[in-house]
Amino acid sequence: MSKPVILTGLRANNDLTLGNYFGGLLPIIDMATNKSDEYQINLFVPDLHSFTTPIDHGELQKQIWNNLRLFVAAGLPLDNEDVHLYRQSYVPAHSELTWVLDCFTGFGEMRRMTQFKEKFASLSKEVTVKGAHIGDDGQVQPTTDLTQYLWERTTLGLFNYPVLMASDILLYNATFVPVGDDQSQHLEFTRDIAQRMNSKFGELFTIPKAVIEQHEFFGKDQGLRIKDLADPTKKMSKSDESGKGVIFLSEDPEFAAGKIMRATTDDMANIKYDPQVQPGISNLIEILALTTGKTKDEVANEWQGKSSYGDFKQAVADAVRAFLTDFQAKLAQVSDEAIQAKLSTSETHANEVANETLLRAQKAVGLR
Ligand code: TRP
């Protein structure tokens, strides 16, 4: 028997932040490195998912390759045969299984998906139609022509997103699927549709583990979040408008260091890890620990009892500058030929595995 499969799709349509790197990308690369003795690791770029909301299509290829290069710069081991790296659209079975599963998925079931509702609501913020409004609860009010307008512009692709995601997972018989909390509902849907198909047609799919078991398996440090530098009570997010609180991986290291120096702290003159009382200082401790490869406790101990926020910020700024300089150098050295070679091998393998599962489904529904 082959090893059990851990699978995840990594999406980064925009520039990644320091928060995405330490909270999302790095844990997955570490997992790929450390678990590949016992598991097969499938990492893929969900390129078909990347235009469920409007994008600039002239940029898509560049973004896909940017993602791939980021994985490698972050340490993804390309020479490990148990680590597979592929692009979703290079395995046509994803699209084909999606259609089959679509025909067993309820319209209402998809309409209840939180991410769909949120994206739908956020589209509504981008449009203004005379006489239309968003309610205080952030929901679209059904009384106006805005609702109609939005329904016209919300794509079937966005609606169908979770079914494609279920296909991504089920095609490879994946057991473990590390995803952020915002994707838990999609994972639960994947289990539902797999169970539904299995009870109708016999054992077609491997049921991935429930979200709670995923958390036990991966440890809940997945939730690790770097906070915004200007407002350390919210998480660092690339959608922050001012940009003052966010550090991007591609940012000029000197400029980033300046943002650390201007980060919001407090007036307690006490360097201590206590996110409730001192969110700004705690966030900087977190950042210093991550960028220097130490633990939070080590950093907190080193700085305990010191009171100069200026010195402390300088240390964090130096660490961030060094980290970005090093990461950007690694990124510049990534070999596209090496990536292409890995993609070719992995995509051939992925097609073999996925086509086997697809054939089972096609036979079950009577297409073969
Ligand atoms: N929807 C995921 C995200 O937004 C990306 C993704 C697509 C994915 N297909 C997947 C993750 C399958 C895990 C498994 O992050």
Tab-separated table of C-alpha atoms and ligand atoms in Angstrom:
chain	number	residue	atom	x	y	z
A	1	MET	CA	0.000	0.000	0.000
A	2	SER	CA	1.198	3.501	-0.678
A	3	LYS	CA	1.639	5.979	2.126
A	4	PRO	CA	-1.314	8.066	3.322
A	5	VAL	CA	-1.645	11.410	1.641
A	6	ILE	CA	-1.436	14.894	3.103
A	7	LEU	CA	-2.689	17.430	0.589
A	8	THR	CA	-3.087	21.154	0.424
A	9	GLY	CA	-3.568	23.873	-2.142
A	10	LEU	CA	-1.655	27.075	-1.626
A	11	ARG	CA	-3.140	30.201	-2.969
A	12	ALA	CA	-1.395	33.535	-2.984
A	13	ASN	CA	-2.944	35.736	-5.573
A	14	ASN	CA	-1.242	38.776	-4.222
A	15	ASP	CA	1.978	39.487	-2.574
A	16	LEU	CA	2.436	37.457	0.610
A	17	THR	CA	2.929	39.144	3.957
A	18	LEU	CA	5.246	38.187	6.786
A	19	GLY	CA	2.112	36.864	8.501
A	20	ASN	CA	1.226	34.574	5.568
A	21	TYR	CA	4.783	33.356	5.460
A	22	PHE	CA	5.092	32.322	9.105
A	23	GLY	CA	1.460	31.393	9.629
A	24	GLY	CA	0.698	29.609	6.372
A	25	LEU	CA	3.574	28.897	4.052
A	26	LEU	CA	6.339	27.881	6.428
A	27	PRO	CA	4.295	25.403	8.503
A	28	ILE	CA	3.355	23.641	5.290
A	29	ILE	CA	6.916	23.505	4.035
A	30	ASP	CA	8.035	22.203	7.453
A	31	MET	CA	5.312	19.619	7.333
A	32	ALA	CA	6.385	18.538	3.835
A	33	THR	CA	9.940	18.185	5.033
A	34	ASN	CA	9.233	16.450	8.326
A	35	LYS	CA	6.322	14.170	7.486
A	36	SER	CA	7.443	12.821	4.126
A	37	ASP	CA	8.885	9.660	5.691
A	38	GLU	CA	5.452	8.448	6.596
A	39	TYR	CA	3.209	10.381	4.238
A	40	GLN	CA	2.983	11.452	0.659
A	41	ILE	CA	2.748	15.177	0.427
A	42	ASN	CA	0.741	16.812	-2.343
A	43	LEU	CA	1.120	20.551	-2.727
A	44	PHE	CA	-0.595	22.240	-5.586
A	45	VAL	CA	-1.371	25.649	-6.980
A	46	PRO	CA	-5.174	25.976	-7.261
A	47	ASP	CA	-4.991	27.949	-10.465
A	48	LEU	CA	-8.592	27.176	-11.424
A	49	HIS	CA	-9.728	28.631	-8.137
A	50	SER	CA	-7.833	31.829	-8.723
A	51	PHE	CA	-10.410	33.495	-10.939
A	52	THR	CA	-13.617	32.652	-9.135
A	53	THR	CA	-13.574	36.381	-8.431
A	54	PRO	CA	-12.334	38.814	-11.097
A	55	ILE	CA	-8.581	39.081	-11.673
A	56	ASP	CA	-6.232	40.544	-14.254
A	57	HIS	CA	-5.735	37.548	-16.527
A	58	GLY	CA	-2.603	39.034	-18.015
A	59	GLU	CA	-1.020	38.503	-14.602
A	60	LEU	CA	-2.137	34.959	-13.855
A	61	GLN	CA	0.862	33.056	-15.277
A	62	LYS	CA	3.191	35.364	-13.446
A	63	GLN	CA	1.327	34.806	-10.204
A	64	ILE	CA	1.336	31.039	-10.547
A	65	TRP	CA	5.084	31.072	-11.063
A	66	ASN	CA	5.577	33.540	-8.291
A	67	ASN	CA	3.769	31.129	-5.964
A	68	LEU	CA	5.901	28.226	-7.081
A	69	ARG	CA	9.097	30.184	-6.569
A	70	LEU	CA	7.967	31.264	-3.114
A	71	PHE	CA	7.477	27.642	-2.032
A	72	VAL	CA	10.984	26.816	-3.154
A	73	ALA	CA	12.562	29.892	-1.597
A	74	ALA	CA	10.792	28.993	1.654
A	75	GLY	CA	12.544	25.632	1.575
A	76	LEU	CA	10.305	23.171	-0.269
A	77	PRO	CA	12.509	20.132	-1.009
A	78	LEU	CA	12.186	19.564	-4.761
A	79	ASP	CA	14.380	16.469	-4.684
A	80	ASN	CA	12.096	14.578	-2.298
A	81	GLU	CA	10.148	11.944	-4.249
A	82	ASP	CA	7.347	11.864	-1.717
A	83	VAL	CA	6.670	15.547	-2.191
A	84	HIS	CA	4.545	16.292	-5.240
A	85	LEU	CA	4.131	19.761	-6.674
A	86	TYR	CA	1.589	20.421	-9.391
A	87	ARG	CA	-0.811	22.879	-10.924
A	88	GLN	CA	-4.497	22.051	-10.646
A	89	SER	CA	-5.311	22.910	-14.260
A	90	TYR	CA	-2.666	20.502	-15.537
A	91	VAL	CA	-4.723	17.625	-14.166
A	92	PRO	CA	-8.008	17.744	-16.107
A	93	ALA	CA	-9.616	15.218	-13.754
A	94	HIS	CA	-10.179	18.048	-11.257
A	95	SER	CA	-12.606	19.724	-13.629
A	96	GLU	CA	-14.214	16.491	-14.706
A	97	LEU	CA	-14.872	15.171	-11.223
A	98	THR	CA	-16.235	18.566	-10.258
A	99	TRP	CA	-18.977	18.216	-12.835
A	100	VAL	CA	-19.943	14.792	-11.577
A	101	LEU	CA	-20.012	15.952	-7.947
A	102	ASP	CA	-21.938	19.078	-8.956
A	103	CYS	CA	-24.818	16.894	-9.951
A	104	PHE	CA	-25.045	15.472	-6.428
A	105	THR	CA	-24.633	18.783	-4.605
A	106	GLY	CA	-27.543	20.834	-3.374
A	107	PHE	CA	-27.969	24.423	-4.455
A	108	GLY	CA	-28.924	25.329	-0.884
A	109	GLU	CA	-25.894	23.507	0.456
A	110	MET	CA	-23.590	25.776	-1.545
A	111	ARG	CA	-25.582	28.878	-0.834
A	112	ARG	CA	-24.953	28.429	2.889
A	113	MET	CA	-21.160	28.392	2.527
A	114	THR	CA	-19.649	31.173	4.619
A	115	GLN	CA	-16.909	32.063	2.187
A	116	PHE	CA	-19.424	32.395	-0.613
A	117	LYS	CA	-21.613	34.650	1.501
A	118	GLU	CA	-18.650	36.763	2.538
A	119	LYS	CA	-17.267	37.177	-0.952
A	120	PHE	CA	-20.719	37.979	-2.192
A	121	ALA	CA	-21.027	40.625	0.505
A	122	SER	CA	-17.601	42.052	-0.252
A	123	LEU	CA	-18.465	42.367	-3.938
A	124	SER	CA	-21.387	44.434	-2.834
A	125	LYS	CA	-19.039	46.891	-1.197
A	126	GLU	CA	-17.336	47.405	-4.529
A	127	VAL	CA	-20.477	48.421	-6.319
A	128	THR	CA	-22.793	51.284	-5.730
A	129	VAL	CA	-26.173	51.203	-7.269
A	130	LYS	CA	-28.536	54.051	-6.776
A	131	GLY	CA	-30.942	53.344	-3.979
A	132	ALA	CA	-29.165	50.230	-2.793
A	133	HIS	CA	-27.529	49.702	0.546
A	134	ILE	CA	-25.762	47.254	2.805
A	135	GLY	CA	-27.421	46.727	6.161
A	136	ASP	CA	-25.710	47.337	9.509
A	137	ASP	CA	-25.101	43.628	9.793
A	138	GLY	CA	-23.080	43.732	6.557
A	139	GLN	CA	-25.757	41.794	4.684
A	140	VAL	CA	-27.205	42.882	1.380
A	141	GLN	CA	-30.724	44.151	1.823
A	142	PRO	CA	-33.040	42.181	-0.441
A	143	THR	CA	-35.339	45.087	-1.163
A	144	THR	CA	-33.232	46.860	-3.759
A	145	ASP	CA	-31.965	46.304	-7.255
A	146	LEU	CA	-28.479	45.836	-5.767
A	147	THR	CA	-29.369	42.235	-5.024
A	148	GLN	CA	-30.242	41.621	-8.637
A	149	TYR	CA	-27.088	43.395	-9.752
A	150	LEU	CA	-24.952	41.209	-7.532
A	151	TRP	CA	-26.598	37.988	-8.595
A	152	GLU	CA	-25.787	38.908	-12.179
A	153	ARG	CA	-22.142	39.499	-11.381
A	154	THR	CA	-21.444	36.718	-8.906
A	155	THR	CA	-20.076	33.860	-10.938
A	156	LEU	CA	-21.051	30.224	-10.917
A	157	GLY	CA	-17.359	29.614	-10.389
A	158	LEU	CA	-17.453	31.293	-6.997
A	159	PHE	CA	-20.587	29.359	-6.118
A	160	ASN	CA	-18.995	26.110	-7.203
A	161	TYR	CA	-15.675	26.715	-5.487
A	162	PRO	CA	-16.209	24.155	-2.693
A	163	VAL	CA	-17.069	21.368	-5.138
A	164	LEU	CA	-13.848	21.932	-7.045
A	165	MET	CA	-12.040	21.914	-3.719
A	166	ALA	CA	-13.692	18.607	-2.809
A	167	SER	CA	-12.455	17.162	-6.110
A	168	ASP	CA	-8.945	18.429	-5.386
A	169	ILE	CA	-8.964	16.408	-2.195
A	170	LEU	CA	-10.915	13.284	-3.143
A	171	LEU	CA	-9.036	12.559	-6.368
A	172	TYR	CA	-5.887	11.775	-4.389
A	173	ASN	CA	-7.507	9.870	-1.522
A	174	ALA	CA	-6.125	12.445	0.874
A	175	THR	CA	-6.514	11.846	4.593
A	176	PHE	CA	-5.067	15.021	6.028
A	177	VAL	CA	-5.734	18.456	4.573
A	178	PRO	CA	-4.118	21.349	6.429
A	179	VAL	CA	-6.133	24.494	5.797
A	180	GLY	CA	-6.907	27.728	7.579
A	181	ASP	CA	-10.043	28.029	9.682
A	182	ASP	CA	-11.793	29.859	6.851
A	183	GLN	CA	-11.671	26.631	4.843
A	184	SER	CA	-13.020	24.257	7.523
A	185	GLN	CA	-16.527	24.411	6.164
A	186	HIS	CA	-15.295	23.381	2.719
A	187	LEU	CA	-13.483	20.452	4.250
A	188	GLU	CA	-16.641	19.363	6.032
A	189	PHE	CA	-18.501	19.635	2.740
A	190	THR	CA	-15.844	17.404	1.158
A	191	ARG	CA	-16.568	14.775	3.789
A	192	ASP	CA	-20.300	15.108	3.245
A	193	ILE	CA	-20.204	14.731	-0.517
A	194	ALA	CA	-17.744	11.828	-0.268
A	195	GLN	CA	-19.967	10.020	2.218
A	196	ARG	CA	-23.029	10.716	0.113
A	197	MET	CA	-21.376	9.278	-2.992
A	198	ASN	CA	-20.039	6.283	-1.092
A	199	SER	CA	-23.406	5.415	0.361
A	200	LYS	CA	-25.058	5.730	-3.031
A	201	PHE	CA	-22.435	3.981	-5.132
A	202	GLY	CA	-20.171	1.958	-2.830
A	203	GLU	CA	-16.628	2.758	-1.778
A	204	LEU	CA	-15.531	5.425	-4.246
A	205	PHE	CA	-13.669	7.894	-2.092
A	206	THR	CA	-11.436	8.046	0.957
A	207	ILE	CA	-13.059	10.276	3.559
A	208	PRO	CA	-10.613	12.904	4.809
A	209	LYS	CA	-10.328	13.307	8.580
A	210	ALA	CA	-12.689	15.659	10.355
A	211	VAL	CA	-11.475	19.165	11.104
A	212	ILE	CA	-10.984	18.416	14.778
A	213	GLU	CA	-8.737	15.448	14.011
A	214	GLN	CA	-6.824	17.605	11.553
A	215	HIS	CA	-6.139	20.058	14.341
A	216	GLU	CA	-4.946	17.291	16.630
A	217	PHE	CA	-2.665	15.989	13.913
A	218	PHE	CA	-1.110	19.280	12.880
A	219	GLY	CA	-1.174	20.965	16.263
A	220	LYS	CA	-3.187	24.088	16.694
A	221	ASP	CA	-0.228	26.398	16.214
A	222	GLN	CA	-1.571	26.622	12.685
A	223	GLY	CA	-3.616	29.479	14.037
A	224	LEU	CA	-0.439	31.436	14.633
A	225	ARG	CA	-0.950	34.973	13.505
A	226	ILE	CA	1.267	37.968	13.274
A	227	LYS	CA	-0.668	41.094	14.069
A	228	ASP	CA	-0.884	44.384	12.250
A	229	LEU	CA	1.929	46.746	13.291
A	230	ALA	CA	-0.251	49.827	13.445
A	231	ASP	CA	-3.191	48.087	15.112
A	232	PRO	CA	-1.877	45.011	16.927
A	233	THR	CA	-5.355	43.910	17.936
A	234	LYS	CA	-6.078	42.759	14.388
A	235	LYS	CA	-4.172	40.304	12.268
A	236	MET	CA	-1.635	41.392	9.661
A	237	SER	CA	-3.536	41.327	6.404
A	238	LYS	CA	-2.614	42.297	2.884
A	239	SER	CA	-5.934	44.000	2.439
A	240	ASP	CA	-4.982	46.658	4.977
A	241	GLU	CA	-5.428	49.926	3.108
A	242	SER	CA	-2.776	52.075	4.723
A	243	GLY	CA	-0.009	49.489	4.340
A	244	LYS	CA	1.637	50.874	7.472
A	245	GLY	CA	0.894	47.830	9.545
A	246	VAL	CA	1.851	45.220	6.970
A	247	ILE	CA	5.202	43.854	5.811
A	248	PHE	CA	5.347	42.185	2.428
A	249	LEU	CA	7.951	39.586	1.536
A	250	SER	CA	8.970	41.541	-1.535
A	251	GLU	CA	9.254	44.831	0.296
A	252	ASP	CA	12.448	46.860	0.496
A	253	PRO	CA	14.099	45.570	3.744
A	254	GLU	CA	15.040	49.081	4.824
A	255	PHE	CA	11.505	50.323	4.371
A	256	ALA	CA	10.178	47.340	6.330
A	257	ALA	CA	12.604	48.071	9.162
A	258	GLY	CA	11.178	51.581	9.315
A	259	LYS	CA	7.672	50.175	9.782
A	260	ILE	CA	8.901	48.180	12.768
A	261	MET	CA	10.417	51.323	14.294
A	262	ARG	CA	7.050	53.065	13.955
A	263	ALA	CA	4.992	50.098	15.230
A	264	THR	CA	2.326	50.851	17.813
A	265	THR	CA	3.314	49.826	21.343
A	266	ASP	CA	2.231	51.160	24.759
A	267	ASP	CA	3.579	53.327	27.573
A	268	MET	CA	4.233	50.631	30.144
A	269	ALA	CA	8.010	50.597	29.607
A	270	ASN	CA	8.046	46.869	30.207
A	271	ILE	CA	9.015	44.233	27.654
A	272	LYS	CA	6.793	41.293	28.351
A	273	TYR	CA	4.831	38.734	26.359
A	274	ASP	CA	1.228	39.424	27.268
A	275	PRO	CA	-0.967	39.738	24.156
A	276	GLN	CA	-4.026	40.856	26.132
A	277	VAL	CA	-2.399	43.730	27.976
A	278	GLN	CA	0.510	44.575	25.658
A	279	PRO	CA	-0.507	43.479	22.168
A	280	GLY	CA	2.056	45.641	20.344
A	281	ILE	CA	5.089	44.519	22.339
A	282	SER	CA	3.894	40.908	22.276
A	283	ASN	CA	3.581	41.063	18.511
A	284	LEU	CA	7.121	42.368	18.195
A	285	ILE	CA	8.368	39.558	20.453
A	286	GLU	CA	6.587	37.133	18.153
A	287	ILE	CA	8.146	38.687	15.057
A	288	LEU	CA	11.623	38.724	16.573
A	289	ALA	CA	11.288	35.075	17.545
A	290	LEU	CA	10.089	33.983	14.099
A	291	THR	CA	12.624	35.954	12.104
A	292	THR	CA	15.537	34.728	14.216
A	293	GLY	CA	14.373	31.128	14.601
A	294	LYS	CA	14.019	31.352	18.370
A	295	THR	CA	11.042	30.593	20.555
A	296	LYS	CA	8.864	33.314	22.022
A	297	ASP	CA	10.010	32.326	25.492
A	298	GLU	CA	13.663	32.672	24.582
A	299	VAL	CA	13.115	36.138	23.199
A	300	ALA	CA	10.921	37.174	26.113
A	301	ASN	CA	13.539	35.975	28.586
A	302	GLU	CA	16.335	37.793	26.810
A	303	TRP	CA	14.450	41.060	26.974
A	304	GLN	CA	12.748	40.623	30.306
A	305	GLY	CA	13.287	43.479	32.719
A	306	LYS	CA	14.543	45.803	29.991
A	307	SER	CA	12.547	48.918	29.491
A	308	SER	CA	13.842	50.658	26.361
A	309	TYR	CA	11.329	50.134	23.587
A	310	GLY	CA	13.753	51.955	21.284
A	311	ASP	CA	16.470	49.342	21.724
A	312	PHE	CA	13.976	46.549	21.443
A	313	LYS	CA	12.428	47.889	18.271
A	314	GLN	CA	15.885	48.357	16.818
A	315	ALA	CA	16.609	44.677	17.445
A	316	VAL	CA	13.342	43.634	15.807
A	317	ALA	CA	13.929	45.988	12.869
A	318	ASP	CA	17.426	44.546	12.359
A	319	ALA	CA	16.062	41.019	12.448
A	320	VAL	CA	13.305	41.804	9.951
A	321	ARG	CA	15.755	43.567	7.637
A	322	ALA	CA	18.120	40.588	7.749
A	323	PHE	CA	15.306	38.114	7.261
A	324	LEU	CA	13.918	39.913	4.190
A	325	THR	CA	17.351	40.425	2.663
A	326	ASP	CA	18.086	36.735	3.030
A	327	PHE	CA	14.681	35.608	1.756
A	328	GLN	CA	14.849	37.868	-1.277
A	329	ALA	CA	18.317	36.566	-2.113
A	330	LYS	CA	17.015	32.996	-1.927
A	331	LEU	CA	14.073	33.908	-4.126
A	332	ALA	CA	16.372	35.398	-6.742
A	333	GLN	CA	18.355	32.166	-6.847
A	334	VAL	CA	15.418	29.823	-7.349
A	335	SER	CA	15.822	27.843	-10.556
A	336	ASP	CA	12.804	27.830	-12.850
A	337	GLU	CA	14.263	24.831	-14.672
A	338	ALA	CA	14.305	22.856	-11.438
A	339	ILE	CA	10.694	23.836	-10.773
A	340	GLN	CA	9.657	22.893	-14.304
A	341	ALA	CA	11.328	19.495	-13.952
A	342	LYS	CA	9.518	18.879	-10.677
A	343	LEU	CA	6.194	19.950	-12.176
A	344	SER	CA	6.621	17.597	-15.119
A	345	THR	CA	7.255	14.578	-12.900
A	346	SER	CA	4.574	15.468	-10.377
A	347	GLU	CA	1.935	16.312	-12.961
A	348	THR	CA	2.440	12.974	-14.720
A	349	HIS	CA	2.083	11.174	-11.409
A	350	ALA	CA	-0.888	13.309	-10.351
A	351	ASN	CA	-2.715	12.527	-13.586
A	352	GLU	CA	-2.244	8.792	-13.042
A	353	VAL	CA	-3.624	8.854	-9.520
A	354	ALA	CA	-6.433	11.292	-10.285
A	355	ASN	CA	-7.547	9.434	-13.414
A	356	GLU	CA	-7.924	6.215	-11.452
A	357	THR	CA	-10.279	7.889	-9.015
A	358	LEU	CA	-12.114	9.666	-11.796
A	359	LEU	CA	-12.641	6.383	-13.620
A	360	ARG	CA	-14.162	4.838	-10.486
A	361	ALA	CA	-16.583	7.748	-10.300
A	362	GLN	CA	-17.365	7.591	-14.010
A	363	LYS	CA	-18.104	3.891	-13.770
A	364	ALA	CA	-20.256	4.427	-10.712
A	365	VAL	CA	-22.489	6.959	-12.419
A	366	GLY	CA	-22.667	4.905	-15.597
A	367	LEU	CA	-20.444	6.987	-17.862
A	368	ARG	CA	-18.044	4.072	-18.366
B	1	TRP	N1	-9.457	27.089	-0.869
B	1	TRP	C1	-8.117	27.014	-0.350
B	1	TRP	C2	-7.721	28.399	0.216
B	1	TRP	O1	-8.344	29.372	-0.092
B	1	TRP	C3	-7.147	26.585	-1.392
B	1	TRP	C4	-7.494	25.229	-1.867
B	1	TRP	C5	-8.090	24.902	-3.053
B	1	TRP	C6	-7.307	24.030	-1.163
B	1	TRP	N2	-8.256	23.566	-3.137
B	1	TRP	C7	-7.804	23.003	-1.991
B	1	TRP	C8	-6.763	23.727	0.085
B	1	TRP	C9	-7.780	21.673	-1.584
B	1	TRP	C10	-6.745	22.407	0.484
B	1	TRP	C11	-7.245	21.385	-0.355
B	1	TRP	O2	-6.793	28.484	0.963
